[in-house]
mmCIF file of C-alpha atoms and ligand atoms in Angstrom:
data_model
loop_
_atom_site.group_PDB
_atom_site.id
_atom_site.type_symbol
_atom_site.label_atom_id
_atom_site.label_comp_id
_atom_site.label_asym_id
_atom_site.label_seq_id
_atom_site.Cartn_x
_atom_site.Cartn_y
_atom_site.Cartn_z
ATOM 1 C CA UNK E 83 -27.944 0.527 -18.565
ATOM 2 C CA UNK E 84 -27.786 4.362 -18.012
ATOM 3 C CA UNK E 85 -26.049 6.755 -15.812
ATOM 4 C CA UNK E 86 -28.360 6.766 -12.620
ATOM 5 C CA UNK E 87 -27.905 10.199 -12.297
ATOM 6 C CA UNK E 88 -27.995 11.569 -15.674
ATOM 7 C CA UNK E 89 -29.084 8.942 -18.143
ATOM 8 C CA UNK E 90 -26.090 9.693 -19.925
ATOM 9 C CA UNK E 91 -23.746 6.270 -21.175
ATOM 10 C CA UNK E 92 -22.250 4.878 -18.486
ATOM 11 C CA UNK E 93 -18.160 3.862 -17.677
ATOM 12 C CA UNK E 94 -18.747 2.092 -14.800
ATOM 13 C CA UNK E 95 -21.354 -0.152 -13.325
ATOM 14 C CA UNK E 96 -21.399 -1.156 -9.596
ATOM 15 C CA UNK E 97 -22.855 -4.470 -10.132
ATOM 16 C CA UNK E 98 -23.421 -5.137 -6.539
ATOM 17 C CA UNK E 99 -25.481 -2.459 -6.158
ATOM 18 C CA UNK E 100 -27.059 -2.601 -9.640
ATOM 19 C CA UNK E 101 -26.483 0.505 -11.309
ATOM 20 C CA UNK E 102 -23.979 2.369 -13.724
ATOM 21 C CA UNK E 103 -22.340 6.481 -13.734
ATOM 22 C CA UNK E 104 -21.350 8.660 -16.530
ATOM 23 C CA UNK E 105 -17.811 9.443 -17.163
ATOM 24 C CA UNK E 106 -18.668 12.994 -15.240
ATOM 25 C CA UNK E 107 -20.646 11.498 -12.139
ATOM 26 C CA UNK E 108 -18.353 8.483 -12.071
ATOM 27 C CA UNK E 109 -15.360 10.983 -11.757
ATOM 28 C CA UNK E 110 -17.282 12.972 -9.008
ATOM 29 C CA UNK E 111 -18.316 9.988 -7.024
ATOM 30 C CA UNK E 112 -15.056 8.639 -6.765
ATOM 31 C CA UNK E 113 -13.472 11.970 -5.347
ATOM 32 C CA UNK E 114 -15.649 12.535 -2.967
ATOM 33 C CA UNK E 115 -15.594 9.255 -1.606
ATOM 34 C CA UNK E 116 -12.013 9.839 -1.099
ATOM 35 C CA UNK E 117 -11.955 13.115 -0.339
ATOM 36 C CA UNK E 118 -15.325 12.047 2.367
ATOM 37 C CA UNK E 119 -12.850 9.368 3.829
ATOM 38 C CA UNK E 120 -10.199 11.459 4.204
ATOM 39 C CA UNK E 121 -12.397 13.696 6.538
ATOM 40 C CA UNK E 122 -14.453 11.268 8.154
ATOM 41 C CA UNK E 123 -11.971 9.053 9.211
ATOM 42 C CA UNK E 124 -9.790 12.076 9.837
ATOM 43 C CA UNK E 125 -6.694 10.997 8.233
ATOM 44 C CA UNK E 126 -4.699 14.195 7.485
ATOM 45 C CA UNK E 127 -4.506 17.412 9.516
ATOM 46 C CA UNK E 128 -5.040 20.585 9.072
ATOM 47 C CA UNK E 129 -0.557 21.404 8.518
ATOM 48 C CA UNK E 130 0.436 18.203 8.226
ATOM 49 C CA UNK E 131 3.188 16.944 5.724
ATOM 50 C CA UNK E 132 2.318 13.971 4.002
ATOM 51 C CA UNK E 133 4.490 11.652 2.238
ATOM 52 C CA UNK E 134 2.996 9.209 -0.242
ATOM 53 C CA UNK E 135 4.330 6.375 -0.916
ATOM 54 C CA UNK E 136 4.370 6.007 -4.361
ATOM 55 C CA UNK E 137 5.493 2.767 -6.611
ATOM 56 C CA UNK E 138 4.449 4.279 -10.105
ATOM 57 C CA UNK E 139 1.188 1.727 -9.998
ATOM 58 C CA UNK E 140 -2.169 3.035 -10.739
ATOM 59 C CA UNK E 141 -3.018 2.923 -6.662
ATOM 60 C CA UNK E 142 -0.241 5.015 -5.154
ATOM 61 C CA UNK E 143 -0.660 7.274 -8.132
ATOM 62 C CA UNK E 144 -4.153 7.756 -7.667
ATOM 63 C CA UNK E 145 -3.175 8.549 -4.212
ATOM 64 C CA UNK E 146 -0.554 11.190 -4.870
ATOM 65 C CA UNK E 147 -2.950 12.705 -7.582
ATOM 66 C CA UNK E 148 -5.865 13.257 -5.430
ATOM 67 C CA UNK E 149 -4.078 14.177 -2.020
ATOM 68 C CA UNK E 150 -2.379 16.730 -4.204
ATOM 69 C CA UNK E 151 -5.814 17.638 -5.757
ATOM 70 C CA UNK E 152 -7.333 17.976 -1.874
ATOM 71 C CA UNK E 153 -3.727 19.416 -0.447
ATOM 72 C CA UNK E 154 -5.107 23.289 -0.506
ATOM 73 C CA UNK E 155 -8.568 22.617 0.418
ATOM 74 C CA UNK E 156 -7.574 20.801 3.489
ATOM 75 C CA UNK E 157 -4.620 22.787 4.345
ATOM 76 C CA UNK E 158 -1.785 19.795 4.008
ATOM 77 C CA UNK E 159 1.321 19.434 2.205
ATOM 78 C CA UNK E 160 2.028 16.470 -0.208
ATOM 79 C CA UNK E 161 5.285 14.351 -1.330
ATOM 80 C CA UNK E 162 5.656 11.589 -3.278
ATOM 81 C CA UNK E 163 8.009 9.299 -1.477
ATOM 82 C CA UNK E 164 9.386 5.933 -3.595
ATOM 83 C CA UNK E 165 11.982 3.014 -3.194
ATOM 84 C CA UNK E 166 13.974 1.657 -5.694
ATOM 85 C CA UNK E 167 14.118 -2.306 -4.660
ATOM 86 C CA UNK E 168 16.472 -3.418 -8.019
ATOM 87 C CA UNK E 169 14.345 -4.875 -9.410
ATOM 88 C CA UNK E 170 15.908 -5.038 -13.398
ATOM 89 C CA UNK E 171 13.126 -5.066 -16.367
ATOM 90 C CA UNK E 172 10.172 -3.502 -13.811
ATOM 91 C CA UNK E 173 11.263 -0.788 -11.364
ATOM 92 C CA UNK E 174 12.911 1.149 -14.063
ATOM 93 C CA UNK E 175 9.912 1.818 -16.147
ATOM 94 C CA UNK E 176 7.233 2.571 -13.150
ATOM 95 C CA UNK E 177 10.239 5.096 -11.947
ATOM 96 C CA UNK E 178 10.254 6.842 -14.763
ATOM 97 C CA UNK E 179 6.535 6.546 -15.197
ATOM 98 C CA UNK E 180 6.864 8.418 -11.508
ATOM 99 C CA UNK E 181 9.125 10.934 -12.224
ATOM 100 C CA UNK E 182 7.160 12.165 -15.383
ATOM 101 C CA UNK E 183 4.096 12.284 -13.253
ATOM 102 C CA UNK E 184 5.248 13.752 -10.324
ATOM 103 C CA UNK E 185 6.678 16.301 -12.697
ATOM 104 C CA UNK E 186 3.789 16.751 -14.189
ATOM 105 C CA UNK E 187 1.629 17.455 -11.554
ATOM 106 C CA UNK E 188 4.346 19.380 -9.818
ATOM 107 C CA UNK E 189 5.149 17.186 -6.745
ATOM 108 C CA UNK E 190 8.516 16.730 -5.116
ATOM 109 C CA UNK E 191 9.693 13.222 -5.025
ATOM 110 C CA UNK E 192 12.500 12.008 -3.498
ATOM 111 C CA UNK E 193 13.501 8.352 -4.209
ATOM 112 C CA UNK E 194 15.425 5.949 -1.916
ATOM 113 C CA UNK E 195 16.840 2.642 -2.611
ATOM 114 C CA UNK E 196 17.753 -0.721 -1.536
ATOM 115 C CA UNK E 197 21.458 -0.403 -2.890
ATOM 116 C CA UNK E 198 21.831 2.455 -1.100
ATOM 117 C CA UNK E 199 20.871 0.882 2.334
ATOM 118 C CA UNK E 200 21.403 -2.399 2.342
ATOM 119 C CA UNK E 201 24.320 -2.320 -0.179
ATOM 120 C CA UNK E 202 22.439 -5.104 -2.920
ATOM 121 C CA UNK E 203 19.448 -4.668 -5.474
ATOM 122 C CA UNK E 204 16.332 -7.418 -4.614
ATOM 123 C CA UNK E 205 17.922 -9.091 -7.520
ATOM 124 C CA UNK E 206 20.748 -9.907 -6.065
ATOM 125 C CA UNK E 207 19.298 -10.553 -2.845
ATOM 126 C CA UNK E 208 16.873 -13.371 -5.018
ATOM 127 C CA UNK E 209 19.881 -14.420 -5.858
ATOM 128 C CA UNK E 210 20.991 -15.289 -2.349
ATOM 129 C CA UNK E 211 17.105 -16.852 -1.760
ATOM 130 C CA UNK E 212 17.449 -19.543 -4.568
ATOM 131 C CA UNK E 213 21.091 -20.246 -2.949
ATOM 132 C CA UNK E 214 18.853 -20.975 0.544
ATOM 133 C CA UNK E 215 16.451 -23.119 -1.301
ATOM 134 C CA UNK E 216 13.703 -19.966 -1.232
ATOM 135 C CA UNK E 217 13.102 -20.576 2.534
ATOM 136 C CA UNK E 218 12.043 -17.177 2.302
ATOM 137 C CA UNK E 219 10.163 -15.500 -0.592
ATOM 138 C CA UNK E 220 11.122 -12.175 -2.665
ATOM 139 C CA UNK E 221 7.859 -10.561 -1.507
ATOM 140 C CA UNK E 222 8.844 -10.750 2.382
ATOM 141 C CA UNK E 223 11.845 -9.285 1.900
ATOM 142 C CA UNK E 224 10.641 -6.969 -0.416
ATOM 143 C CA UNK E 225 7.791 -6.182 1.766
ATOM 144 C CA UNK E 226 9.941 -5.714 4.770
ATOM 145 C CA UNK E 227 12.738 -3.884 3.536
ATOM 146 C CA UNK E 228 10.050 -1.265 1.637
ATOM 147 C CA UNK E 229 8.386 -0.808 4.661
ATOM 148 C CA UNK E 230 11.627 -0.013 6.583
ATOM 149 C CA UNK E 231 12.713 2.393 4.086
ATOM 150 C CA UNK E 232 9.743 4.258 3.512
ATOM 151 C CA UNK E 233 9.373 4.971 7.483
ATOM 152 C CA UNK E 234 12.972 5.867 7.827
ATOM 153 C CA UNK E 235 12.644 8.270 4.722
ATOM 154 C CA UNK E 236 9.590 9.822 6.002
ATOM 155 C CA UNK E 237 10.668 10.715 9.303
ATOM 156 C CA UNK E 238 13.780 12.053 7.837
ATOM 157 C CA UNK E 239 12.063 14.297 5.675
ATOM 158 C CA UNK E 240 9.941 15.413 8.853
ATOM 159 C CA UNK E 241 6.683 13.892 7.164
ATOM 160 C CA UNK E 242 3.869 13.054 9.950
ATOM 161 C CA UNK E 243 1.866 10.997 7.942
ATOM 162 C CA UNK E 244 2.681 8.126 5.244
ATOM 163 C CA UNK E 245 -0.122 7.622 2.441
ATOM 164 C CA UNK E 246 -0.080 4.491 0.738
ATOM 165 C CA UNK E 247 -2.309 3.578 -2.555
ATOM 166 C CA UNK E 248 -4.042 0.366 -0.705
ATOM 167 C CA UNK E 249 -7.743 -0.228 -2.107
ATOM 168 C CA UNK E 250 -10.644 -2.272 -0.789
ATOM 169 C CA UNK E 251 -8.939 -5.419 -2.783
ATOM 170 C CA UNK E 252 -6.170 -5.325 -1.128
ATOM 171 C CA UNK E 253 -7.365 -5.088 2.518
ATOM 172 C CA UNK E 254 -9.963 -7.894 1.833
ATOM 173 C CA UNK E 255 -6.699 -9.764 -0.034
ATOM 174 C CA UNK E 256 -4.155 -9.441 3.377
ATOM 175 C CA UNK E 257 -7.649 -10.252 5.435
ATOM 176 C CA UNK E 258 -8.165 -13.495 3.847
ATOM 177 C CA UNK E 259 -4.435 -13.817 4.526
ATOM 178 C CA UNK E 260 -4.273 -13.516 7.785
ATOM 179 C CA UNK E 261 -7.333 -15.242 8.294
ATOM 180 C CA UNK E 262 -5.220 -18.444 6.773
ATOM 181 C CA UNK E 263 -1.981 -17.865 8.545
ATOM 182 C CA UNK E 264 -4.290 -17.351 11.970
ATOM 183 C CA UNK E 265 -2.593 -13.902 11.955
ATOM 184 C CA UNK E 266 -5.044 -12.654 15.153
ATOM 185 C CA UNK E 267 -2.764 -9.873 15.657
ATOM 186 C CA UNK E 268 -2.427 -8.543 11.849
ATOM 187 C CA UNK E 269 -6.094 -8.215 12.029
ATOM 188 C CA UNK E 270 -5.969 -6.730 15.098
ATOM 189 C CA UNK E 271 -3.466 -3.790 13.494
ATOM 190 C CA UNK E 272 -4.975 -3.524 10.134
ATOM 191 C CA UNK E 273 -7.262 -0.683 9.604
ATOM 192 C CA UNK E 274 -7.862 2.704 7.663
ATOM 193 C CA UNK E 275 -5.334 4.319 9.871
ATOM 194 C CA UNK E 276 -2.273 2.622 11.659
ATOM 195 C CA UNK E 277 0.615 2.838 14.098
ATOM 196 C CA UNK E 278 -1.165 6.112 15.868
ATOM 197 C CA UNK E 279 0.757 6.855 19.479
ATOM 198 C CA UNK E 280 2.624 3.187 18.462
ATOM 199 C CA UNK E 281 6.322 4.076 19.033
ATOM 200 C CA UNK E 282 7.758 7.493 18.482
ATOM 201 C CA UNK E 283 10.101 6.751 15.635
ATOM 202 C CA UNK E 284 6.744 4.912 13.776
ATOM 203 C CA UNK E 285 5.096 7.558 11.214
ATOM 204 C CA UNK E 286 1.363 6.687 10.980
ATOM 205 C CA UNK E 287 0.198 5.404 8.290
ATOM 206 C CA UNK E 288 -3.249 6.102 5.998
ATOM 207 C CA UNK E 289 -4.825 4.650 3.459
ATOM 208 C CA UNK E 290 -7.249 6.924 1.617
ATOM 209 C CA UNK E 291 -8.348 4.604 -1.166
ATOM 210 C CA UNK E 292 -9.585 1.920 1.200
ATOM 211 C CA UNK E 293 -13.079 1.418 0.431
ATOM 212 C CA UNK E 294 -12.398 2.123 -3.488
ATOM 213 C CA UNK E 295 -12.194 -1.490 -5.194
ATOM 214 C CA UNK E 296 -9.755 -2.275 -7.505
ATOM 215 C CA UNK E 297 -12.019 -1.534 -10.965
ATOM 216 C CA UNK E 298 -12.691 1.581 -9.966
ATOM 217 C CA UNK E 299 -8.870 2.849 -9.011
ATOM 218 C CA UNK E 300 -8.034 1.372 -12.624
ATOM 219 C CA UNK E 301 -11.176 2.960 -14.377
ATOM 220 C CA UNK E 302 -10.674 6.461 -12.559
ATOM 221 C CA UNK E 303 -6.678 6.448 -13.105
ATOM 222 C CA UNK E 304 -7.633 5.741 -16.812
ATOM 223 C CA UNK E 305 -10.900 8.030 -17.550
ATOM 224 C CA UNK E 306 -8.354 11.247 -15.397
ATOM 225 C CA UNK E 307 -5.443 10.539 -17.872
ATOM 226 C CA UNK E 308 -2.603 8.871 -15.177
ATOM 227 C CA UNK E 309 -0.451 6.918 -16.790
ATOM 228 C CA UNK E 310 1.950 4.021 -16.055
ATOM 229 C CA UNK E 311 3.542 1.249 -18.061
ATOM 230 C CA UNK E 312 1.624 -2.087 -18.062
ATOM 231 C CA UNK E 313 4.897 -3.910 -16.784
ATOM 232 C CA UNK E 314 4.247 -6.706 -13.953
ATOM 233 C CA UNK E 315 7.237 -7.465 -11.153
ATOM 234 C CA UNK E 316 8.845 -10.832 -12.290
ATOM 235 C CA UNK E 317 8.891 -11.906 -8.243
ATOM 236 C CA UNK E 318 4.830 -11.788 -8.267
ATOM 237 C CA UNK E 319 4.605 -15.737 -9.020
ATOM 238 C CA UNK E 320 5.977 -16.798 -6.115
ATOM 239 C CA UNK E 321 3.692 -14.421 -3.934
ATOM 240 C CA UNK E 322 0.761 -16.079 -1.977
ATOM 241 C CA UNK E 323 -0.864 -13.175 -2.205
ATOM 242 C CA UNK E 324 -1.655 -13.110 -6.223
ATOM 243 C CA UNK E 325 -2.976 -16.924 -5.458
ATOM 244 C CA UNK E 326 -5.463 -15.438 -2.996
ATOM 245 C CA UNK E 327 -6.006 -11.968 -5.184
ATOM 246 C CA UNK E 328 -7.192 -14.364 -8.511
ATOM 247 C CA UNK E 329 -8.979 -16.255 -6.340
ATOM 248 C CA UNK E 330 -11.358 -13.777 -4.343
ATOM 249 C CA UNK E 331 -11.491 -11.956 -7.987
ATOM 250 C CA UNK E 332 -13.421 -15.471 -9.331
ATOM 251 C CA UNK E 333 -15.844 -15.372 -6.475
ATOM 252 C CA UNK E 334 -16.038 -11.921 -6.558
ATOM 253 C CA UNK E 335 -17.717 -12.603 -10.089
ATOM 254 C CA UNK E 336 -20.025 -15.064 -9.877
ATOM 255 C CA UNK E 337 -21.250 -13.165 -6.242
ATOM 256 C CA UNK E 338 -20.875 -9.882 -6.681
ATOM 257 C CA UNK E 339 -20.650 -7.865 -3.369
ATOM 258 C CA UNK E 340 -18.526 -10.973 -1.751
ATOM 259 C CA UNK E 341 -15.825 -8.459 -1.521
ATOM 260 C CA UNK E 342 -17.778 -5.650 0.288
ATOM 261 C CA UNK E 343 -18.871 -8.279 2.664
ATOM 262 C CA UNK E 344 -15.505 -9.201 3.396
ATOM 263 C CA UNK E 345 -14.749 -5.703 4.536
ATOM 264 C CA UNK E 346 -17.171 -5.300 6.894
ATOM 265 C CA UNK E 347 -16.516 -8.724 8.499
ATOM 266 C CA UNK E 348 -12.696 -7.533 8.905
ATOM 267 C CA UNK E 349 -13.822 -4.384 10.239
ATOM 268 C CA UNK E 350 -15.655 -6.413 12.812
ATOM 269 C CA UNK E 351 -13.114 -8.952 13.434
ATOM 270 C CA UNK E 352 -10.706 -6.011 14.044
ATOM 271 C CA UNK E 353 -12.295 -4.273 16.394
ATOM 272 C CA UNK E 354 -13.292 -7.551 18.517
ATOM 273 C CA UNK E 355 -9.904 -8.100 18.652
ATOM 274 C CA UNK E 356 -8.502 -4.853 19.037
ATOM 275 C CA UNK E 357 -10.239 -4.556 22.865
ATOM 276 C CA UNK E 358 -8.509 -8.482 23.176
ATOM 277 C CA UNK E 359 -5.019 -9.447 24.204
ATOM 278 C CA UNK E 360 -4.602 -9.686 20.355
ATOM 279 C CA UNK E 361 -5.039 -6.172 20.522
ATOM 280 C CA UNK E 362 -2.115 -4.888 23.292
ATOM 281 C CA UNK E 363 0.343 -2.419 22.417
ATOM 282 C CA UNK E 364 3.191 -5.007 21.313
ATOM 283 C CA UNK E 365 5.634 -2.553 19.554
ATOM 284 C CA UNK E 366 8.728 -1.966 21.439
ATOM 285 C CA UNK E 367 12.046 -1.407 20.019
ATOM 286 C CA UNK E 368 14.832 -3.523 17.975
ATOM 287 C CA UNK E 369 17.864 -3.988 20.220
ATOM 288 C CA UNK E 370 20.326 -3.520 17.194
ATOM 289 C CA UNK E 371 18.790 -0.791 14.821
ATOM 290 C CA UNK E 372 16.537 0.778 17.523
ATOM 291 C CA UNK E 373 13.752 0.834 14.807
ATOM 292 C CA UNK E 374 10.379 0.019 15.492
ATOM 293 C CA UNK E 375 9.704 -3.531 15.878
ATOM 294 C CA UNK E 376 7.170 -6.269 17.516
ATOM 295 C CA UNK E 377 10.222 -8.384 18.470
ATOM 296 C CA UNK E 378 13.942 -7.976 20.587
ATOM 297 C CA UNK E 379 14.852 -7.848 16.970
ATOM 298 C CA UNK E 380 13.089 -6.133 14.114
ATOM 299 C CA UNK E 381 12.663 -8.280 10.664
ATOM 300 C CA UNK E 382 15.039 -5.962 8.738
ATOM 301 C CA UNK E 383 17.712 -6.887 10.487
ATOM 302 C CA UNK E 384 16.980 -10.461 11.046
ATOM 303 C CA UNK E 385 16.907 -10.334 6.828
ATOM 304 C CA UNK E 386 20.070 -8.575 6.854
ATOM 305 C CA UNK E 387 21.665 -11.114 8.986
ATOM 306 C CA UNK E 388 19.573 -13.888 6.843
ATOM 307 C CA UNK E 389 21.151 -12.455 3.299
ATOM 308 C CA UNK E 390 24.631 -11.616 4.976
ATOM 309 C CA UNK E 391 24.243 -8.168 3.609
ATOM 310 C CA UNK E 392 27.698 -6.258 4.357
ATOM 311 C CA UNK E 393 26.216 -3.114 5.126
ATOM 312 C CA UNK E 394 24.504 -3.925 8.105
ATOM 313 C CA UNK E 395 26.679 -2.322 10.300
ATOM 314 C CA UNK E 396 27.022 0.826 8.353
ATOM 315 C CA UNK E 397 23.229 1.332 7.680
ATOM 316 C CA UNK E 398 22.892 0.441 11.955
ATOM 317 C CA UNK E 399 25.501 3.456 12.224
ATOM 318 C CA UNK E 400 23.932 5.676 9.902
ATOM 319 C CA UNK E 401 20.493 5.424 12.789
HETATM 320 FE FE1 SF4 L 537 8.189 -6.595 -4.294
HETATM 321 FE FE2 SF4 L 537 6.764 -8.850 -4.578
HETATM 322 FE FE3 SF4 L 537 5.718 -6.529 -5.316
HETATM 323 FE FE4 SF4 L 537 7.721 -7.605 -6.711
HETATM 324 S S1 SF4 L 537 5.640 -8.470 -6.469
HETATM 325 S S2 SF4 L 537 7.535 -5.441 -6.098
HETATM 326 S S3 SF4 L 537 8.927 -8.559 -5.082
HETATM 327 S S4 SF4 L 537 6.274 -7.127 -3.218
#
């Protein structure tokens, strides 16, 4: 195999589509598909601050790279936005793997935590899990405390967007998901761009790298010299999520384009349901925090309550 374009050697083949790039026209492909999604799907603004939310992964730091990269052109300011969950022999390495970078590149980043909000580290709210037989995994809370944070963070810091590093895997990953847990509603929401005109204290989110697969995040983050430790989260075994990510990887390879497929069907799906009842505005307001939430009372605070964190009422102050 050769580069298509070129004839040069190749870095990358597309075996779904049955050809390979060069290093060079690999590089360029990949940035303008991003930077082409970006305007298509009109994600960013022309003034807009964006905050991405960055984990110190390959993904979000692809993301912060490249938004950085397309900040002047398109007339938008950048910062890298992270949480610090407590998460003892993993977060400290991809923060400073984050710092360096952001550095590097010279990005502000401001970094939040869980200790700081909800007064305990995800260790020690594991801790409190195994007590309660794990009726609730480390990745939900995880999940939902992150997500709190990040929007809480971003509005403070007056940002009008949130970026986050999610790739074509993982939207075809939380599809299948859904699709499982007959989540008609999730797939309703999910999409390139969400929580548009949703609630006013809910900062929309984009996904720039969404129809980038995996391979090609890892073998662009790799051939453009971004670095992070090869350190996995200790808390990924018991996520349902890696079950379903190794297993759409195996048919992924014996079929290849399975995953591509899977896109478009969501994309479908979505918008079927979107003009449904699946599909009506259900975010209204949580009673106690006054966040944004699709119930009387939003999941952070039904965790908080779960975990008896003592802060509650001091972070519910603090909003
Ligand atoms: Fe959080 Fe789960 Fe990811 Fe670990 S694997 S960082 S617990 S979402």
């Amino acid at each position: 195999m050769k580069c298509l374009v070129c004839g040069d050697k190749p870095v990358y083949h597309y075996r779904d589509f049955g050809f390979s790039l060069c290093r060079k026209h690999f590089i360029e492909w990949f940035e303008k598909k991003v930077f082409e999604t970006i305007k298509r799907f009109k994600l960013i603004r022309p003034g807009e601050l964006v905050a991405v939310a960055v984990s110190g992964g390959k993904d979000s730091l692809t993301t912060l790279y490249l938004l950085n990269r397309f900040s002047e052109k398109l007339d938008f300011k950048v910062i890298g936005l992270a949480v610090d969950e407590g998460i003892k022999g993993y977060r400290e390495y991809k923060l400073d793997a984050l710092r360096n970078f952001a550095n590097k590149i010279g990005v502000e980043l401001v970094i939040t935590s869980f200790k700081e909000y909800f007064n305990a580290t995800l260790d020690e709210m594991v801790h409190t899990l195994k007590e309660k037989r794990m009726e609730y995994k480390p990745c939900t809370i995880c999940g939902v405390f992150r997500r709190y944070l990040i929007n809480l963070k971003a509005r403070e810091i007056g940002a009008s967007k949130v970026a986050t590093g999610h790739n074509l895997d993982d939207e075809v990953q939380v599809f299948l998901m859904n699709m499982l847990r007959a989540g008609l509603r999730n797939i309703a929401r999910e999409g390139i761009i969400t929580g548009l005109h949703e609630h006013p204290k809910l900062v929309p989110r984009i996904k720039p790298l969404y129809f980038c697969r995996e391979k090609e995040v890892l073998a662009y983050s790799i051939l453009s010299g971004i670095e992070t430790p090869f350190v996995e989260c200790s808390y990924v075994v018991y996520a349902f999520r890696d079950k379903v990510r190794r297993w759409i990887n195996k048919v992924e390879s014996l079929n290849p384009g399975i995953k591509l497929n899977l896109l478009a069907l969501k994309e479908l799906i979505s918008n079927l349901l979107r003009n449904s009842k699946y599909g009506e505005g259900v975010i209204g307001t949580c009673q106690i925090c006054g966040e944004p939430s699709s119930g009387n009372i939003c999941k952070t605070c039904f965790f908080i309550d779960y975990l008896g964190l003592e802060t509650s009422m001091v972070l519910r102050k603090e909003i």
